[in-house]
PDB file of C-alpha atoms (C1' of nucleotides) in Angstrom:
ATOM      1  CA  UNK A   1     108.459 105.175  83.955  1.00  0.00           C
ATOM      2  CA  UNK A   2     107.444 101.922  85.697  1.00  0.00           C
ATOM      3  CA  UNK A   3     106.271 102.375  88.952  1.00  0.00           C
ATOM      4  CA  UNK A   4     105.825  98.272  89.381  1.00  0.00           C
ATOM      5  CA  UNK A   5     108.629  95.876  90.839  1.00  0.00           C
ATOM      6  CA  UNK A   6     112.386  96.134  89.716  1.00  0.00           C
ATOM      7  CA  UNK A   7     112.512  95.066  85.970  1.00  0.00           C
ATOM      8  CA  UNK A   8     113.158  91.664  85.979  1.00  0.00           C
ATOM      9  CA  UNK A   9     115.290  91.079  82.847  1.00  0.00           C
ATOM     10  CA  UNK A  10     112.866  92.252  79.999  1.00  0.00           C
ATOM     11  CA  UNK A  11     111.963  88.994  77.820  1.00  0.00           C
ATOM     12  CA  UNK A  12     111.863  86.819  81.034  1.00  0.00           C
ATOM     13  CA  UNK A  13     108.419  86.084  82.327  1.00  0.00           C
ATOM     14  CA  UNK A  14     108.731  87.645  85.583  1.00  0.00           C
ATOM     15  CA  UNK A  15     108.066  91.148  84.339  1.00  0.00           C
ATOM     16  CA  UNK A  16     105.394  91.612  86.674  1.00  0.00           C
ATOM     17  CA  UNK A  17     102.987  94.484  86.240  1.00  0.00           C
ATOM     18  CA  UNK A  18     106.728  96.747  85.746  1.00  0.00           C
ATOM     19  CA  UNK A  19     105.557  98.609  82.777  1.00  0.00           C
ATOM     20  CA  UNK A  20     101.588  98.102  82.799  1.00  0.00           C
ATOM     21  CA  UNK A  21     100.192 101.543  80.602  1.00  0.00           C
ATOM     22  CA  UNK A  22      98.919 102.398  83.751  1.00  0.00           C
ATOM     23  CA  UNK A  23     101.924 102.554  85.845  1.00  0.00           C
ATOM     24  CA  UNK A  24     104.190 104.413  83.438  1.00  0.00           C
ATOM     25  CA  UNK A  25     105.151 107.162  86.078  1.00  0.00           C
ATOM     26  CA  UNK A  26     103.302 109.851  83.869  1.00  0.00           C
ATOM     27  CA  UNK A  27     100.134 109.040  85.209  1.00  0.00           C
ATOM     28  CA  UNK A  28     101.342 109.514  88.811  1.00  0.00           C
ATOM     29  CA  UNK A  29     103.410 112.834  88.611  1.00  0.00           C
ATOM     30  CA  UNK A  30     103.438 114.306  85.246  1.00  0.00           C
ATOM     31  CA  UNK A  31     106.734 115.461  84.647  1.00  0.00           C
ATOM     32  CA  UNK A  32     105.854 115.743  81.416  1.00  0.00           C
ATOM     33  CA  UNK A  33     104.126 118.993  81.731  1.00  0.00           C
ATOM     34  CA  UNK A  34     106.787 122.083  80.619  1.00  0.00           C
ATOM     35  CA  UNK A  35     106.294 122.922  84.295  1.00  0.00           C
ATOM     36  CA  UNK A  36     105.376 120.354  86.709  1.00  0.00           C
ATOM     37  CA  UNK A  37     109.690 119.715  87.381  1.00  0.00           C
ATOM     38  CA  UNK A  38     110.517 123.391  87.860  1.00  0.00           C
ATOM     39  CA  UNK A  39     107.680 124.399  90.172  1.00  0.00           C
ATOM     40  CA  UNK A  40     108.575 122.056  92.632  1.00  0.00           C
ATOM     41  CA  UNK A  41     111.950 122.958  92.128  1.00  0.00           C
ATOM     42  CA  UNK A  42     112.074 126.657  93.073  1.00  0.00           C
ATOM     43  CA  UNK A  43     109.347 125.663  95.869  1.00  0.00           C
ATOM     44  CA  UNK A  44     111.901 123.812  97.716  1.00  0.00           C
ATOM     45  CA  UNK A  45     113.616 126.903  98.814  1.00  0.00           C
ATOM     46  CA  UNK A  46     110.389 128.887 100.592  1.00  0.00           C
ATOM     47  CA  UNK A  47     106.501 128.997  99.840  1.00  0.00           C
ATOM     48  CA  UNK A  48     106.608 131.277  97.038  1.00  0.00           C
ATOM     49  CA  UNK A  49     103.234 133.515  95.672  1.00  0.00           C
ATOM     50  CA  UNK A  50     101.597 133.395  92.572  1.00  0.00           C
ATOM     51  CA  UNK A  51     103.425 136.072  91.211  1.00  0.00           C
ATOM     52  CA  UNK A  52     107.084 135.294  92.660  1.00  0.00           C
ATOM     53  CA  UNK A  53     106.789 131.796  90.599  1.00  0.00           C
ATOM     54  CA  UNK A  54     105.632 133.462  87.505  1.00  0.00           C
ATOM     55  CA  UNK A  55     108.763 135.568  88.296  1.00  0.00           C
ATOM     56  CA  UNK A  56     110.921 132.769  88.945  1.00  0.00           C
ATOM     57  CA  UNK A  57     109.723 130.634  85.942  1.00  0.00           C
ATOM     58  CA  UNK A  58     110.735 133.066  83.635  1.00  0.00           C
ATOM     59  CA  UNK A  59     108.334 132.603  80.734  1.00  0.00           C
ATOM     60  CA  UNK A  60     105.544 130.736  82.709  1.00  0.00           C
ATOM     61  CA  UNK A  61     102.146 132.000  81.184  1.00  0.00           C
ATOM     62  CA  UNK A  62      99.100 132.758  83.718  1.00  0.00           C
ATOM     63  CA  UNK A  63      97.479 129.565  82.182  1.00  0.00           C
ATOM     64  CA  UNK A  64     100.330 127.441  82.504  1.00  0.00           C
ATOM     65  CA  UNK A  65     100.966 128.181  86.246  1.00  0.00           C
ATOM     66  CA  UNK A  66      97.978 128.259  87.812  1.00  0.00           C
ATOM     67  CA  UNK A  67      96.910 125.054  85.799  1.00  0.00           C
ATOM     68  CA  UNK A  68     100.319 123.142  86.611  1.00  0.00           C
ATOM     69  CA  UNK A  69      99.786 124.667  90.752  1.00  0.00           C
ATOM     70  CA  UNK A  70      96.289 123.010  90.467  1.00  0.00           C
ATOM     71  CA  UNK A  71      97.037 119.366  89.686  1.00  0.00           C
ATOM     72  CA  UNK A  72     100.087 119.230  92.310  1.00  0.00           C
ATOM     73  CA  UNK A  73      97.427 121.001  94.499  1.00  0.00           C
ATOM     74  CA  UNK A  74      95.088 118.075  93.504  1.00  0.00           C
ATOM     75  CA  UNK A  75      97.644 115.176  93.617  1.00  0.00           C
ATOM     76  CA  UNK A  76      98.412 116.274  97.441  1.00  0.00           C
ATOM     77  CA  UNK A  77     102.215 117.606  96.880  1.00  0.00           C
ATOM     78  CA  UNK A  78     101.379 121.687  97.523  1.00  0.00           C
ATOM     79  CA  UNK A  79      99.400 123.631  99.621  1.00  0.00           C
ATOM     80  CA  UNK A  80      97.340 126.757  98.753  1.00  0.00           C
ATOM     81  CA  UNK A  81      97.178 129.248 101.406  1.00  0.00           C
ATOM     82  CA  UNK A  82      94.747 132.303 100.493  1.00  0.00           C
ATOM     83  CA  UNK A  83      94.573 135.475 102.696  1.00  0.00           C
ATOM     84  CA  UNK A  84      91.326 137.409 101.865  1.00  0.00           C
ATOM     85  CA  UNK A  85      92.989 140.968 101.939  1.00  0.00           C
ATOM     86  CA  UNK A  86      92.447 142.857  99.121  1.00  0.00           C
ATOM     87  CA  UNK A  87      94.163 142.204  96.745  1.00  0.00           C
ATOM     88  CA  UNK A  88      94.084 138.401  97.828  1.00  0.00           C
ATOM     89  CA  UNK A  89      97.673 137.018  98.825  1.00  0.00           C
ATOM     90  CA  UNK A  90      98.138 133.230  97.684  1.00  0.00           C
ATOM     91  CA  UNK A  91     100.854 131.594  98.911  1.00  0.00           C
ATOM     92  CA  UNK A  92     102.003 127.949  97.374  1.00  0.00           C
ATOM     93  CA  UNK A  93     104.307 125.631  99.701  1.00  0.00           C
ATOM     94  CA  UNK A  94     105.249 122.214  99.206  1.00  0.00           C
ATOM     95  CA  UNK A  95     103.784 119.353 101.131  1.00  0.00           C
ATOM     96  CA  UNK A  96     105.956 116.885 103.087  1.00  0.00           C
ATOM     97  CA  UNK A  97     105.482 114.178 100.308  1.00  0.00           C
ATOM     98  CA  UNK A  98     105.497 116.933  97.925  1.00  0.00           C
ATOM     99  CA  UNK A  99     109.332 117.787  99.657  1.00  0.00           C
ATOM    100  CA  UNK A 100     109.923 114.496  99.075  1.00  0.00           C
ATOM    101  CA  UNK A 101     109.242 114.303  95.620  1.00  0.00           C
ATOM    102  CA  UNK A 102     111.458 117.107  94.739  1.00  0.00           C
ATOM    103  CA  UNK A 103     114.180 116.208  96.845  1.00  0.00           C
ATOM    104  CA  UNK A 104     114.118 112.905  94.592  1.00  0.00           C
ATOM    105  CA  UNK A 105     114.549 115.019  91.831  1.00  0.00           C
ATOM    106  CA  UNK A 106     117.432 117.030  93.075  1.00  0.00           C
ATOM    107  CA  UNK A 107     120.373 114.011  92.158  1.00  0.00           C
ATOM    108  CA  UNK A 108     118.384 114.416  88.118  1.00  0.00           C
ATOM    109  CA  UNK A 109     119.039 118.128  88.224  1.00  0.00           C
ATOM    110  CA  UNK A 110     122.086 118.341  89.712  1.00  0.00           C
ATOM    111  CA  UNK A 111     122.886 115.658  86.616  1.00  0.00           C
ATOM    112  CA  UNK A 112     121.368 118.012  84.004  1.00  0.00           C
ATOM    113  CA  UNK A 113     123.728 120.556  85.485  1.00  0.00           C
ATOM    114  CA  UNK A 114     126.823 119.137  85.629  1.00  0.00           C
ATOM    115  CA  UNK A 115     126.487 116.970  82.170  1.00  0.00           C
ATOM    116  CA  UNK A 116     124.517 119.578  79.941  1.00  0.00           C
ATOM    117  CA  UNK A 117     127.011 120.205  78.252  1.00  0.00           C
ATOM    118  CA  UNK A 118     128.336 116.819  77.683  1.00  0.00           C
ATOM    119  CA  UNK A 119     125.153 115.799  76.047  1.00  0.00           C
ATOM    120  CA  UNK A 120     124.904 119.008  73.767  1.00  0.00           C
ATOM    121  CA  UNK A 121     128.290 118.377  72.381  1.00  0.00           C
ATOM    122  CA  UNK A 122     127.774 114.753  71.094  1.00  0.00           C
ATOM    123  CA  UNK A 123     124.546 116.569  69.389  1.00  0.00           C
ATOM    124  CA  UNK A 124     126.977 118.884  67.994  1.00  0.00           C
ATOM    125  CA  UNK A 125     129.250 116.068  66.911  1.00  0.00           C
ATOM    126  CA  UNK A 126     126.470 113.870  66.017  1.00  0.00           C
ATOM    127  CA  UNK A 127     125.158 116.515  64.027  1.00  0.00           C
ATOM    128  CA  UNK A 128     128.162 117.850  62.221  1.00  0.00           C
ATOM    129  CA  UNK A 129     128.677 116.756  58.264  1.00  0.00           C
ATOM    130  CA  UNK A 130     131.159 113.629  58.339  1.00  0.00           C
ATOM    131  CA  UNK A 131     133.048 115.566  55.984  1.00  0.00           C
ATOM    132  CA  UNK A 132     136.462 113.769  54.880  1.00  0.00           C
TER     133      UNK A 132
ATOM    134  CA  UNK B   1     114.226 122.551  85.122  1.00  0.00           C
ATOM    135  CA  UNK B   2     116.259 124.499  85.875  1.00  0.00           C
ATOM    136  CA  UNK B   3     120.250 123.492  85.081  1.00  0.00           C
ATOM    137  CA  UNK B   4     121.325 126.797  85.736  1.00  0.00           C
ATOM    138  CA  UNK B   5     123.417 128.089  89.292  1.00  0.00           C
ATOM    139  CA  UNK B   6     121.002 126.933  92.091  1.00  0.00           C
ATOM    140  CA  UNK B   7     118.157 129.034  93.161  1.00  0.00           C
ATOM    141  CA  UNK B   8     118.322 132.066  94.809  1.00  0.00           C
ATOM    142  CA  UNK B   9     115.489 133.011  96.566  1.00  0.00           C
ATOM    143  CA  UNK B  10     113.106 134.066  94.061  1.00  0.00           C
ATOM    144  CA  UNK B  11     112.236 137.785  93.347  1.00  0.00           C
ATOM    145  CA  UNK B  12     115.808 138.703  93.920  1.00  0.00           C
ATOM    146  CA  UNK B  13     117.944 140.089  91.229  1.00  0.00           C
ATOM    147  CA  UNK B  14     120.463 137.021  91.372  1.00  0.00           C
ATOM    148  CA  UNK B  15     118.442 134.724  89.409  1.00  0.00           C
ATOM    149  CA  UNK B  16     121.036 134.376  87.346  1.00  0.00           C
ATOM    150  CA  UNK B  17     120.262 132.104  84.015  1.00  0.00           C
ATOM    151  CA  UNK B  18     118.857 129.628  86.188  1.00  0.00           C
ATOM    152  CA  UNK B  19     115.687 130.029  84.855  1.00  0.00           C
ATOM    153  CA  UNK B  20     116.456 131.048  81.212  1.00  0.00           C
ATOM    154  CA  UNK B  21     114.477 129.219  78.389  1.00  0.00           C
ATOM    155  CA  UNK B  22     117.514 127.380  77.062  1.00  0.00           C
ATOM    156  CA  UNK B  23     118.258 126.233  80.539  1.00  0.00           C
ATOM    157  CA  UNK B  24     114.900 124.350  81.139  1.00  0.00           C
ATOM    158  CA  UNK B  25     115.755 120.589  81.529  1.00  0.00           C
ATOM    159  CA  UNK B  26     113.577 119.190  78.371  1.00  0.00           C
ATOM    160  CA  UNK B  27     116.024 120.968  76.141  1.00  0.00           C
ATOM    161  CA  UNK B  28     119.101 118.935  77.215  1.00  0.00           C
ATOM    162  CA  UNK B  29     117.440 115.710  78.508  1.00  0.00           C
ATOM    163  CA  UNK B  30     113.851 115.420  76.951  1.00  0.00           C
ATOM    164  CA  UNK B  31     112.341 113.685  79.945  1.00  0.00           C
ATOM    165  CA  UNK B  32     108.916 114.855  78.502  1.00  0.00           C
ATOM    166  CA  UNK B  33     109.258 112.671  75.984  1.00  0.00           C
ATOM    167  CA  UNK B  34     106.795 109.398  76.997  1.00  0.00           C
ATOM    168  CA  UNK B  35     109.320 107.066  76.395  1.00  0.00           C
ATOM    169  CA  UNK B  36     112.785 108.302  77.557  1.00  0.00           C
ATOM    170  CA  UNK B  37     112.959 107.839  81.427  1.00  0.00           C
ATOM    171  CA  UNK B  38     111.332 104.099  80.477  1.00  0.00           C
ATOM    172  CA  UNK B  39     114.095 103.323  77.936  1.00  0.00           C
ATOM    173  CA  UNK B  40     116.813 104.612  80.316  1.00  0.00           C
ATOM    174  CA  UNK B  41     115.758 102.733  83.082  1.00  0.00           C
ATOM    175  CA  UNK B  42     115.196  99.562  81.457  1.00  0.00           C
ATOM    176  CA  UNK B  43     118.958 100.126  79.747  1.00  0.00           C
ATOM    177  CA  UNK B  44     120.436 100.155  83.118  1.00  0.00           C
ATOM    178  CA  UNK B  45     120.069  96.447  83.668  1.00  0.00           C
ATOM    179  CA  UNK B  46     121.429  95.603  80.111  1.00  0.00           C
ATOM    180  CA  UNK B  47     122.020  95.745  76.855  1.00  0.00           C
ATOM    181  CA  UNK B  48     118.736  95.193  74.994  1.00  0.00           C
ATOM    182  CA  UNK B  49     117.438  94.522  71.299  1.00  0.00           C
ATOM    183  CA  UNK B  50     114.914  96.473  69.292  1.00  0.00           C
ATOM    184  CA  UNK B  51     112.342  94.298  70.084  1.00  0.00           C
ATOM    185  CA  UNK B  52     113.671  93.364  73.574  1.00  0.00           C
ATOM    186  CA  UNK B  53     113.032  96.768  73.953  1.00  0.00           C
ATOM    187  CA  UNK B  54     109.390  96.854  72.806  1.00  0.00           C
ATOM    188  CA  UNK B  55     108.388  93.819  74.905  1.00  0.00           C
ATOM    189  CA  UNK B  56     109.786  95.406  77.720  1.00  0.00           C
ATOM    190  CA  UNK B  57     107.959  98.573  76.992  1.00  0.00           C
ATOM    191  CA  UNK B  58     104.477  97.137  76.435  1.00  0.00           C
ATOM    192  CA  UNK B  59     102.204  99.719  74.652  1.00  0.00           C
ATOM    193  CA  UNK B  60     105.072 101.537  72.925  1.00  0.00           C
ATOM    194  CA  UNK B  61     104.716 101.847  68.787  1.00  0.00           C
ATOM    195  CA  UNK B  62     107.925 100.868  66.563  1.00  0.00           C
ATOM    196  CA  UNK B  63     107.895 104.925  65.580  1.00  0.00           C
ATOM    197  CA  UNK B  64     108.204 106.118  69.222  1.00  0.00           C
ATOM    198  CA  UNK B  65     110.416 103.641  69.817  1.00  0.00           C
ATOM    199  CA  UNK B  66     112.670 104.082  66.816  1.00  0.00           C
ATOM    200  CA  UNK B  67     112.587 108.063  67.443  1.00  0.00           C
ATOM    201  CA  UNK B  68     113.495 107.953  71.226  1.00  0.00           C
ATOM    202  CA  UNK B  69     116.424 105.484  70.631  1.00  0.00           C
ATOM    203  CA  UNK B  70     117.902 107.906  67.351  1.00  0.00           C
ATOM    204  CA  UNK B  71     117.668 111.118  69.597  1.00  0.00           C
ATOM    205  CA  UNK B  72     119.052 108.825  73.162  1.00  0.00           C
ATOM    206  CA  UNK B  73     122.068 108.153  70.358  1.00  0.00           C
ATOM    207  CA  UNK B  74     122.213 111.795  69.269  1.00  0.00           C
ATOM    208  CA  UNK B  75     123.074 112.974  72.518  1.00  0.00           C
ATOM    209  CA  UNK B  76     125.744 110.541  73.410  1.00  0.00           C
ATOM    210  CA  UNK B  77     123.721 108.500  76.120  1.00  0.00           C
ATOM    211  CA  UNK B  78     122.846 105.228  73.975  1.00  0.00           C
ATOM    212  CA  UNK B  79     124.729 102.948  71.880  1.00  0.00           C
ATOM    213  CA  UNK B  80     123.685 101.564  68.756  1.00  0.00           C
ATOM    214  CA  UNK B  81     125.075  98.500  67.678  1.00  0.00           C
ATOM    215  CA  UNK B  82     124.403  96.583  64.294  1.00  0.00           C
ATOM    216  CA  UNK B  83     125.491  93.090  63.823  1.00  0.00           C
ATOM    217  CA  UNK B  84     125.282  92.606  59.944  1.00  0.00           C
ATOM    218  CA  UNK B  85     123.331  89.146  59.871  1.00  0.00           C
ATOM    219  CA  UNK B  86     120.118  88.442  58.034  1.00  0.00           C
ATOM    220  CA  UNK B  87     118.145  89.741  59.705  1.00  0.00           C
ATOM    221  CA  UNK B  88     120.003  92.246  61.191  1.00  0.00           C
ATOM    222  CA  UNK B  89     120.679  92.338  65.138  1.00  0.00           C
ATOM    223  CA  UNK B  90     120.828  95.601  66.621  1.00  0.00           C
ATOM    224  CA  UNK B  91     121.329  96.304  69.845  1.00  0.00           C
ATOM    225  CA  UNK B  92     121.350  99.363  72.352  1.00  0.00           C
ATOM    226  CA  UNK B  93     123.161  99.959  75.404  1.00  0.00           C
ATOM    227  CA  UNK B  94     123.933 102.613  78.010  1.00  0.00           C
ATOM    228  CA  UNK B  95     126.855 104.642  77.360  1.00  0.00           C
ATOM    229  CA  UNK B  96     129.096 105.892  80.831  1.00  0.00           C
ATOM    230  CA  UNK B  97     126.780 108.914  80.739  1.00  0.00           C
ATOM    231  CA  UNK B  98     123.373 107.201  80.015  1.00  0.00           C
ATOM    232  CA  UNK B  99     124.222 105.099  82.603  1.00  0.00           C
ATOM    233  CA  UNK B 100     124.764 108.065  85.044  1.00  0.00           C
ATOM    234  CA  UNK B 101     121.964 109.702  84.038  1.00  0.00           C
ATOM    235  CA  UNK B 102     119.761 106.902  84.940  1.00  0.00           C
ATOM    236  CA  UNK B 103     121.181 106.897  87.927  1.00  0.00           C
ATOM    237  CA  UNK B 104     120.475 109.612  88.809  1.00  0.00           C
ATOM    238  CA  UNK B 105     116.946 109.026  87.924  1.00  0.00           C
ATOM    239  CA  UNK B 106     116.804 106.085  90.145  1.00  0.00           C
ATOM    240  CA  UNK B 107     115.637 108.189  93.501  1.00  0.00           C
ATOM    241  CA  UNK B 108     112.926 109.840  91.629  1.00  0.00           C
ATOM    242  CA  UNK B 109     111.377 105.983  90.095  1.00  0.00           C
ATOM    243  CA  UNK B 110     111.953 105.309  94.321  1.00  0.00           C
ATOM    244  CA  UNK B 111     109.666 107.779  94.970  1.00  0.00           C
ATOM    245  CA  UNK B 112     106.684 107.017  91.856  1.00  0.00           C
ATOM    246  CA  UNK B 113     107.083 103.631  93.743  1.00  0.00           C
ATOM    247  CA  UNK B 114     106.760 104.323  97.317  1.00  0.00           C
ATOM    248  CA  UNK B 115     104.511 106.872  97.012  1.00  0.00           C
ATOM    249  CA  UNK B 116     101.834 106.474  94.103  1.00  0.00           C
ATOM    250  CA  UNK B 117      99.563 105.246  96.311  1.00  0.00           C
ATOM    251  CA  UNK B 118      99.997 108.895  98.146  1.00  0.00           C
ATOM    252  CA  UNK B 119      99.207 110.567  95.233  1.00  0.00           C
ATOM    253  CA  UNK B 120      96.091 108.653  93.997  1.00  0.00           C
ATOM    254  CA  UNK B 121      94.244 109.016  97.128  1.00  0.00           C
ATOM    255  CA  UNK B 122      94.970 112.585  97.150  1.00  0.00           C
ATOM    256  CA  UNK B 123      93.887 112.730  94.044  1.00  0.00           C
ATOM    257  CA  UNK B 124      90.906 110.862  94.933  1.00  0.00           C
ATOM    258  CA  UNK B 125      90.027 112.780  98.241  1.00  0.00           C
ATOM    259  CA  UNK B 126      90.450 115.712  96.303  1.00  0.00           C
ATOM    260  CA  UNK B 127      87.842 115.146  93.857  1.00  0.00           C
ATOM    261  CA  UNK B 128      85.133 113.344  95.605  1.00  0.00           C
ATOM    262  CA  UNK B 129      82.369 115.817  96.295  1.00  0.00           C
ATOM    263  CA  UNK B 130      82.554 117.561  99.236  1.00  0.00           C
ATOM    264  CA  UNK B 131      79.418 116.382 100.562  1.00  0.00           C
ATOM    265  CA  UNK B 132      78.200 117.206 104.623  1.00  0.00           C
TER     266      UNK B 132
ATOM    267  C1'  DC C   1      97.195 140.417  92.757  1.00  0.00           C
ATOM    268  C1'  DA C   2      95.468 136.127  91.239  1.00  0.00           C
ATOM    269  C1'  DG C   3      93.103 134.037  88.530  1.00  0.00           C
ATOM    270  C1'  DC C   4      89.628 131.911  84.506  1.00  0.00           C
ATOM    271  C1'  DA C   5      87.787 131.458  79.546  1.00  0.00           C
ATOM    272  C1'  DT C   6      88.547 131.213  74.812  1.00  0.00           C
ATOM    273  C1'  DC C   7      91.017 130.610  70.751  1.00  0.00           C
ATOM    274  C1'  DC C   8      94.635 128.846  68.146  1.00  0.00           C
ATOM    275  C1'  DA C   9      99.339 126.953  66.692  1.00  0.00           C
ATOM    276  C1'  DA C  10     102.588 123.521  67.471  1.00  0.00           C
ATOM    277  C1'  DA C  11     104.179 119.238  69.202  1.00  0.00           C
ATOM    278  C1'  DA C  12     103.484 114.519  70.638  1.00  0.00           C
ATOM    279  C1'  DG C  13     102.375 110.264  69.476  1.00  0.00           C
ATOM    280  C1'  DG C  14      99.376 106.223  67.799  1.00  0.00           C
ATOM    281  C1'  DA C  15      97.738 103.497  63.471  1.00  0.00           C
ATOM    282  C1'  DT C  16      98.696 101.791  59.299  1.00  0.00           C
ATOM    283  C1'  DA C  17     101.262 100.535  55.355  1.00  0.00           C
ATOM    284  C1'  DC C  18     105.607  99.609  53.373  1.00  0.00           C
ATOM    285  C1'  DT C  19     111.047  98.386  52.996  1.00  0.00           C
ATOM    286  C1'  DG C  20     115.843  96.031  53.221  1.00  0.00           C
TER     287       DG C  20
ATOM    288  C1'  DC D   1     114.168  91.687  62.630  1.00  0.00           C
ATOM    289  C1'  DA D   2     114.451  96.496  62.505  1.00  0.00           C
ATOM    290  C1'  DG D   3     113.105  99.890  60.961  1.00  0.00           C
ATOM    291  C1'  DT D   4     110.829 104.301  57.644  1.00  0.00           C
ATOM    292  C1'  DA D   5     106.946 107.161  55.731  1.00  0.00           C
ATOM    293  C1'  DT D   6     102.502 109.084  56.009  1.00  0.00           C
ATOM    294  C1'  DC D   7      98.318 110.308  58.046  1.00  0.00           C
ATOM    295  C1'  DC D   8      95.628 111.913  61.600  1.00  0.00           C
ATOM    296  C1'  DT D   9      94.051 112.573  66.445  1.00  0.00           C
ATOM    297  C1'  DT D  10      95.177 114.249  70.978  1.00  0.00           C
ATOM    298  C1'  DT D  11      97.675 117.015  73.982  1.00  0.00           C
ATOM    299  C1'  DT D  12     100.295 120.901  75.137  1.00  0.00           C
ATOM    300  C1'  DG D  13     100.704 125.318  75.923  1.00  0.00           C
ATOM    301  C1'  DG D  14     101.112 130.352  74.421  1.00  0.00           C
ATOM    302  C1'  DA D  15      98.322 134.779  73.496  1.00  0.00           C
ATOM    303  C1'  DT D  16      94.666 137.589  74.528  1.00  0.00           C
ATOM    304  C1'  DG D  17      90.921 139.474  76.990  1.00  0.00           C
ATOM    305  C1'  DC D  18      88.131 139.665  81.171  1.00  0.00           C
ATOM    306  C1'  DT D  19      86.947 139.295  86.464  1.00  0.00           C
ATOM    307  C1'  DG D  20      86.809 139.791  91.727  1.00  0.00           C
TER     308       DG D  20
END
DNA sequence: CAGCATCCAAAAGGATACTG
DNA sequence: CAGTATCCTTTTGGATGCTG
């Protein structure tokens, strides 16, 4: 997704830098990772452990987590908190900007929720022989 | 993402189906996909031509292209229109939901804007070596 | 509990060539 | 112009086994 100016009218001249490779939003937050969208999401409620997102993520392999936690860990938008009892405790809490990313998100979700249905039933009818 | 009942606070038994496989977001809007926020977004300010499109897009290949659009018309959110000239003009536009969709996508493209910058130097501070 | 390493299967997606 | 078909590389991400 562009990250550039407002689109200009696409064919005019003044597209700008709008869809440059390297501003296509996926190289800023990678929503395009399975997990990246519902991490933040269930981290907007509380700071959450390792194991209370792999419980909340229903599905969410070791690998997957810990390797989606570390880029938004990376790209500034969570904290990791580690308390050196044994066994460790590592807690994961959103960031201010990383708040504000997900709160930008919540208006797409609460979309996908409301219209999910919508969009699977012109798949169905879409899909459906156009039998006579 | 979840498009199930919101949250509850995770680790308690009233998770519901909001975190259920078939409730993750990419299987009712594939936002995974490179190309679909892109398309959406640069739908919203009109109707646009196959090649319109591809201009707009820079970098996109006529098969992504061509395979985003058929699955945007599958589920109900683009319109595909064929005026039967030689050659052929076809054109795609937002339907009522597309167009709320991308709406609701707009706050989220906000953010990529405003706050890319964020991210990269994050990113940045992050990996330079944490020399003394 | 909180992970990392390795291996492997599947999906995404670009390049190229061809069609009505 | 507006695609389709095929090939092939890259990326994604699940499974499994091991560690402090």
């Amino acid at each position: 997704m562009a990250v550039g100016p407002q689109l200009q009218h696409p064919g005019a001249e003044g597209m700008g830098d709008a869809f440059h490779p390297e501003c296509v939003w996926r190289d800023v937050i990678d929503l395009s990772s399975r997990w990246t969208g519902p991490i933040l999401h269930v981290l907007r409620e509380r700071p959450l452990r390792f194991f209370e997102l792999q419980t909340a993520l229903e599905g969410i392999s070791d690998k997957m987590l810990s390797q989606t936690l570390r880029t938004l860990v990376r790209d500034g938008l969570v904290t990791r908190t580690v308390e050196p009892t044994t066994p460790p405790r590592v807690t994961y809490e959103l960031t201010t900007l990383g708040h504000s990313l997900a709160d930008s998100l919540a208006p797409f979700i609460a979309w996908v929720r409301r219209h999910a249905t919508d969009v699977l039933a012109a798949r169905r009818r879409h899909d459906e022989p156009q039998s006579g």
